[in-house]
Amino acid sequence: MTLRSSEVRRGLAVCASGLVACGVLGGLLVAAAALPVVGGAGITTNRVARTFIDLPPSPREDPLPERTVLLDKNGKQFAQFYMENRKIVKLDQVAPVMREAIVAIEDSRFYEHAGLDIKGTLRALVTNTQAGGVRQGGSSLTQQLVKNILVEGAETEAERDRAREPSIRRKLSELRYALAMENKYTKAEILERYLNIAYFGAGAFGVEAAAQRFFSVSASELTLQQAATLAGAVRTPYATDPSLGTQRRRRLRERRDIVLDRMAQLGNIPVAQAEAVKRSPLNIHMRPEPGGCAGSAYPYFCLYVHRELVNNPAFGHNRAARERLLARGGIVLRTTLDPRAQRAAQRAISSRVSPKDTEVAAEAMIEPGTGRIRAMAASKKYGVNSGNLKNGPSTTYNLPANVAHGGGQGFQAGSTFKAFTLATALGKGWRFDDGFMTPGRFVPSGGYFDCQGHRVNDPNAEIFNASGEGSGGPQSISTGTWKSVNIFYMMLERRVGLCQVVKTARALGVARADGTPLREVPTFTLGVNEMDPVTVAGAFAAFAARGRYCHPMGIVDIVERDGTHVAVPPSCVQAIERGVADAVNHVLSGVFTKGTMTGQDIGRDAAGKTGTNNGYTSAWFAGYTPDLAAAVSLGDIRGSYRYPLRDVTIGGEYYGQVQGASLPGPIWVSSMESALRDVSPTSFHHPDMGRFGGGFTPGMDKLLEAEKQKHGGDHRDETGHSGDWTGDPADERAGDQAGGPGERHGFQGDHGYRGWKARWKKWKQRSRHR
C-alpha cells in the first residue's frame, strides 16, 4: 500500500477554518474546541491549525545499533558484540502473520490514517487532560516509531528522558513528526522500520532478534502463535519478559491471547482458530544470545579483536569514532582465527596445565609473512571467578596478549631474547664458528651503552656458569646458542653493541607487554623485559619469513552495513636481511638437534629458542617452521617473583623446577604437530655458507681435540666441530638465568661435553618431573 499524507494534508488545510471534522486536522480542531482544558493549557484552535500545517522534517534517523559478528577464517561465527541485540531485516523477510498481528494490536487503522488515529488520540486526549497528565495511550504505530527514533537518537540521559516524558507538549511534537514521516515513507516502509526498532524484551531489539531469542527461528518462519506472542510483548516488554520467570511468562500468555482475540475481531483469523491457539502453551524456546567475549568459544582471540577495533587508528580517526563503530555495530569481521590451530593450542595447554593451577600457560600462533594470528589459547577460562575469587579457574586478563589488548604485565622472556643478539651478530659479519673464551663468572661493569648513548653498566650484577662456579671455556655462535650460555651472550651483546641488539628487537616488533619503554640494560639479551606470547611469536615469525616482520593482525576483512567489503592488508616491513634470517634459522634449528630441545621435534624443519628465567620465575619456548610460528609462556599468575616455578605441581605433575624445555617446549611441540598435520612440510632456505660458514673460536681446537681423545674418534658436525656433543635441557638450566640489573644470575647446570644419552637420562631424572 502506498498511501501518503501530502494530499490529505492539503485537503485538511482547506477545511481547517470551518472546524469541520474532515480527516486528521479536522478531528484535532474539533477536539481543541470541545476541550476547554486544552485551550486553558494554551493550545488554541488557531495554534493547532498552524502546528499541523507547518510540519517539521521527519526526525533524523541514525543507523540502528546492530550486532557485530566475528567469523573465523572459514566463515563460521564464533562471537558477536552488540549494544542492542538486533538484526535488520526487510519487510518481506517477516512472516505476513507477524505483520498482521502487530498492526492488529498496536494500530488496527494503520492503513487508513495518515499518521494519526483520531479516535484513539481523542480518547486518550480526553482522559489525559482530565487527569492532568498522560494516563492512556492512543499512539499510532507511526507515532510509536517516532518515539523510538527519538530515544535511539538521544546522546544523553536528559535527551532520552525528554523523548519519553509523559506530557501533552511531547505528544504534540510526536504527532507532527509522525505526519512528516507519513509524508516521506510508504506504509510498508514505516512498518518495516517499526518492526526493526521495537523492543520485544529479553534483550531482543527488532523482530528478527526477537524471533530467534524467543523461539529459535527467523522472523520469516513465525507461526500464528509465535507472532501473536511477539506482538503482545511490545506494549510492556519488561513485564512480559519470558527470561525472567514463570510470572512474566503468564503475563506474556495473557497478552498473546489479547492479540489473538483482536485478530479474530478484525477478521484476520477465524474465531475458532484463535480459540484453538489460545489453548496452546507459549512453547518458548529461549536461545542464548551471548554478547561480548565471555560467551565465545575463543574468548582470548575475541578480546584481542575487540581491543584492536578500539585501539587501532585504521578503524577510525579517533577512539570515540572507533567506539561508536563498535557500539552501533552492523558489521561483519572476518578474522584470521584458524579453528584447527586454535584447538591444537588449547588441547596442548589443557592436557598439561589445569585451569585451577595458579601457574598459567598461554600460547599464540602467527602465520609468517602475513602476521595473521591463527590461535590464542590459555590454561585458564576467560571470565569472572565464582564469588569474585581473586585466584580461581577463570581470569579476565587476556593472557596471550599485551596490556593494550586486555592482557596483563607479561612474563620475562628469558633466553628467547638471545635470538635478537644472534641476528645482530650475524648481520655484523659473525660466522657460525666465530666465538671467544668465556670465564666462569662475568660482571657487566663496562662497555654497555643504551640507545641514548648513556652508560648502563651494572657492576653489581654477576653472571655465573655451572651453579656459580666453573672455569668457563670457549664458545662459538653455534654452541653458545645451542647450550644457551649466558656469559657468552652477555659478552657477545657487548661486542656487537647493546643498542644494536635493542634496535634489532624493535625492528622485529618487540615491545614490553605493559607498553612502557624497553629496559635497555646489560641483561637485555637474557630477556629481562616482560613480554606476551603474541609479541614474541610475531618476532620469531619474522625469522621464518626470511626477515620480513608483519605486525600481528586479527582482522582481514570488514563487511559494512551496505555490504561493502573493506580489506585489511598486512602491515609488513623487511626488518632484517634475508640472508641473515636464513643464518639465524640455521643456528636455531640446532636447538632441536644439538641443543636444549634435543629429543623434541615435530618431524619437519623447525627452529626455536628456550627461555628460563633467573630463579625459575617463568619459562618460555618460542619456535617456528616456515609455515607457522608460536610462543608459549608459563608463570604464576599471583606474581612470578613471589611464586617461582620450583617444587610445583602443574596439571597433576610434580616439577622440581620448570624450564623452557620441560613444559613450554612440549606444549609447543604438541600444538604445532596438530596445527600443521594437514600442511605439507616446507624447508628453510639454506644459509650462505660462503658468508656465514666457518669461523674461529680461540681454544675450541684444544677442546675438540680433548673431546676427540675422550671419545676415541672424530665426530664432525655440520658446523665443522668435532665431538658428539648434542646438548640437552640441562644446559638450558645452565644458561637461561635472566634477570634485571643488580640481581644475581646463578648458573644451575653443567657444560660438560658428555654423551647425549647419559645426560638426557640425568636431565629427565633430575629436572623434568617426578
PDB file of N, CA, C and O in Angstrom, residues 24 26 56 106 116 181-182 241 249 281 314 321 326 346 348 429 476 498 525 596 620 639 679 711 714 740 745:
ATOM      1  N   VAL A  24      -7.645  14.172   9.616  1.00  0.00           N
ATOM      2  CA  VAL A  24      -6.808  14.335  10.800  1.00  0.00           C
ATOM      3  C   VAL A  24      -6.948  15.708  11.419  1.00  0.00           C
ATOM      4  O   VAL A  24      -7.245  15.854  12.599  1.00  0.00           O
ATOM      5  N   GLY A  26      -9.156  18.130  10.918  1.00  0.00           N
ATOM      6  CA  GLY A  26     -10.498  18.450  11.384  1.00  0.00           C
ATOM      7  C   GLY A  26     -10.787  17.832  12.730  1.00  0.00           C
ATOM      8  O   GLY A  26     -11.353  18.459  13.618  1.00  0.00           O
ATOM      9  N   PRO A  56       7.460  19.856  10.609  1.00  0.00           N
ATOM     10  CA  PRO A  56       8.920  19.812  10.560  1.00  0.00           C
ATOM     11  C   PRO A  56       9.375  18.687   9.637  1.00  0.00           C
ATOM     12  O   PRO A  56       8.562  17.855   9.214  1.00  0.00           O
ATOM     13  N   GLU A 106      -1.500  -3.020  17.769  1.00  0.00           N
ATOM     14  CA  GLU A 106      -0.909  -1.716  18.028  1.00  0.00           C
ATOM     15  C   GLU A 106      -1.577  -0.573  17.269  1.00  0.00           C
ATOM     16  O   GLU A 106      -1.563   0.561  17.722  1.00  0.00           O
ATOM     17  N   LEU A 116      -2.068   9.627  12.188  1.00  0.00           N
ATOM     18  CA  LEU A 116      -2.751   9.907  13.441  1.00  0.00           C
ATOM     19  C   LEU A 116      -4.078   9.161  13.464  1.00  0.00           C
ATOM     20  O   LEU A 116      -4.917   9.322  12.589  1.00  0.00           O
ATOM     21  N   MET A 181       6.639  11.873   8.781  1.00  0.00           N
ATOM     22  CA  MET A 181       7.128  10.567   8.332  1.00  0.00           C
ATOM     23  C   MET A 181       6.161   9.939   7.342  1.00  0.00           C
ATOM     24  O   MET A 181       6.576   9.292   6.372  1.00  0.00           O
ATOM     25  N   GLU A 182       4.861  10.108   7.585  1.00  0.00           N
ATOM     26  CA  GLU A 182       3.871   9.571   6.652  1.00  0.00           C
ATOM     27  C   GLU A 182       3.982  10.247   5.284  1.00  0.00           C
ATOM     28  O   GLU A 182       3.655   9.657   4.259  1.00  0.00           O
ATOM     29  N   ASP A 241       8.708 -10.234  29.959  1.00  0.00           N
ATOM     30  CA  ASP A 241       9.993 -10.828  29.560  1.00  0.00           C
ATOM     31  C   ASP A 241      10.039 -12.299  29.967  1.00  0.00           C
ATOM     32  O   ASP A 241      10.080 -12.626  31.150  1.00  0.00           O
ATOM     33  N   ARG A 249       6.031 -14.965  32.198  1.00  0.00           N
ATOM     34  CA  ARG A 249       5.512 -15.770  31.083  1.00  0.00           C
ATOM     35  C   ARG A 249       3.983 -15.852  31.139  1.00  0.00           C
ATOM     36  O   ARG A 249       3.319 -15.900  30.089  1.00  0.00           O
ATOM     37  N   PRO A 281       0.191 -23.912  24.774  1.00  0.00           N
ATOM     38  CA  PRO A 281       1.191 -23.225  25.606  1.00  0.00           C
ATOM     39  C   PRO A 281       2.015 -22.254  24.762  1.00  0.00           C
ATOM     40  O   PRO A 281       1.928 -22.243  23.533  1.00  0.00           O
ATOM     41  N   ALA A 314      43.425   2.515  12.222  1.00  0.00           N
ATOM     42  CA  ALA A 314      42.948   2.065  10.913  1.00  0.00           C
ATOM     43  C   ALA A 314      41.435   1.899  10.891  1.00  0.00           C
ATOM     44  O   ALA A 314      40.814   1.907   9.825  1.00  0.00           O
ATOM     45  N   ALA A 321      35.340   7.611  17.717  1.00  0.00           N
ATOM     46  CA  ALA A 321      34.742   7.117  16.478  1.00  0.00           C
ATOM     47  C   ALA A 321      34.788   5.596  16.419  1.00  0.00           C
ATOM     48  O   ALA A 321      33.841   4.944  15.970  1.00  0.00           O
ATOM     49  N   LEU A 326      31.928   0.275  17.044  1.00  0.00           N
ATOM     50  CA  LEU A 326      31.715  -0.983  17.738  1.00  0.00           C
ATOM     51  C   LEU A 326      30.340  -1.025  18.389  1.00  0.00           C
ATOM     52  O   LEU A 326      29.647  -2.045  18.353  1.00  0.00           O
ATOM     53  N   GLN A 346      44.842 -25.112  22.320  1.00  0.00           N
ATOM     54  CA  GLN A 346      44.091 -25.280  23.558  1.00  0.00           C
ATOM     55  C   GLN A 346      44.262 -26.686  24.132  1.00  0.00           C
ATOM     56  O   GLN A 346      44.418 -26.861  25.342  1.00  0.00           O
ATOM     57  N   ALA A 348      46.796 -28.739  23.667  1.00  0.00           N
ATOM     58  CA  ALA A 348      48.164 -28.917  24.149  1.00  0.00           C
ATOM     59  C   ALA A 348      48.341 -28.304  25.534  1.00  0.00           C
ATOM     60  O   ALA A 348      49.019 -28.869  26.394  1.00  0.00           O
ATOM     61  N   GLY A 429      78.529  -9.639  10.516  1.00  0.00           N
ATOM     62  CA  GLY A 429      79.614 -10.393   9.900  1.00  0.00           C
ATOM     63  C   GLY A 429      80.122 -11.582  10.674  1.00  0.00           C
ATOM     64  O   GLY A 429      81.070 -12.246  10.238  1.00  0.00           O
ATOM     65  N   SER A 476      81.281 -20.760  20.708  1.00  0.00           N
ATOM     66  CA  SER A 476      81.070 -20.123  19.413  1.00  0.00           C
ATOM     67  C   SER A 476      79.621 -19.653  19.303  1.00  0.00           C
ATOM     68  O   SER A 476      78.784 -19.946  20.171  1.00  0.00           O
ATOM     69  N   LEU A 498      74.964  -3.159  22.695  1.00  0.00           N
ATOM     70  CA  LEU A 498      73.637  -3.312  23.296  1.00  0.00           C
ATOM     71  C   LEU A 498      72.574  -2.602  22.484  1.00  0.00           C
ATOM     72  O   LEU A 498      71.493  -3.142  22.215  1.00  0.00           O
ATOM     73  N   THR A 525      69.809  -9.120  26.683  1.00  0.00           N
ATOM     74  CA  THR A 525      69.918 -10.348  25.893  1.00  0.00           C
ATOM     75  C   THR A 525      69.443 -11.569  26.661  1.00  0.00           C
ATOM     76  O   THR A 525      69.146 -12.599  26.059  1.00  0.00           O
ATOM     77  N   THR A 596      69.018 -27.412  23.589  1.00  0.00           N
ATOM     78  CA  THR A 596      68.146 -27.594  24.750  1.00  0.00           C
ATOM     79  C   THR A 596      66.831 -28.297  24.446  1.00  0.00           C
ATOM     80  O   THR A 596      66.127 -28.694  25.369  1.00  0.00           O
ATOM     81  N   TRP A 620      59.714 -20.171  28.958  1.00  0.00           N
ATOM     82  CA  TRP A 620      59.200 -19.889  27.615  1.00  0.00           C
ATOM     83  C   TRP A 620      59.724 -20.915  26.618  1.00  0.00           C
ATOM     84  O   TRP A 620      60.771 -21.524  26.824  1.00  0.00           O
ATOM     85  N   GLY A 639      52.150 -13.743  40.755  1.00  0.00           N
ATOM     86  CA  GLY A 639      53.393 -12.981  40.783  1.00  0.00           C
ATOM     87  C   GLY A 639      54.566 -13.925  40.610  1.00  0.00           C
ATOM     88  O   GLY A 639      54.770 -14.828  41.427  1.00  0.00           O
ATOM     89  N   VAL A 679      49.316 -29.829   6.690  1.00  0.00           N
ATOM     90  CA  VAL A 679      50.101 -28.865   5.925  1.00  0.00           C
ATOM     91  C   VAL A 679      51.384 -29.547   5.459  1.00  0.00           C
ATOM     92  O   VAL A 679      52.127 -30.113   6.266  1.00  0.00           O
ATOM     93  N   HIS A 711      86.502 -39.515  23.416  1.00  0.00           N
ATOM     94  CA  HIS A 711      85.512 -40.389  22.791  1.00  0.00           C
ATOM     95  C   HIS A 711      86.122 -41.320  21.764  1.00  0.00           C
ATOM     96  O   HIS A 711      85.407 -42.106  21.144  1.00  0.00           O
ATOM     97  N   ASP A 714      86.739 -39.093  15.721  1.00  0.00           N
ATOM     98  CA  ASP A 714      86.496 -37.744  15.224  1.00  0.00           C
ATOM     99  C   ASP A 714      85.066 -37.668  14.723  1.00  0.00           C
ATOM    100  O   ASP A 714      84.724 -38.290  13.732  1.00  0.00           O
ATOM    101  N   GLY A 740      67.180  -8.728  36.094  1.00  0.00           N
ATOM    102  CA  GLY A 740      67.458  -7.322  35.904  1.00  0.00           C
ATOM    103  C   GLY A 740      68.762  -6.901  36.551  1.00  0.00           C
ATOM    104  O   GLY A 740      69.459  -7.705  37.174  1.00  0.00           O
ATOM    105  N   HIS A 745      72.729 -13.821  38.988  1.00  0.00           N
ATOM    106  CA  HIS A 745      72.281 -14.751  37.960  1.00  0.00           C
ATOM    107  C   HIS A 745      73.043 -16.050  38.116  1.00  0.00           C
ATOM    108  O   HIS A 745      74.157 -16.192  37.642  1.00  0.00           O
TER     109      HIS A 745
END
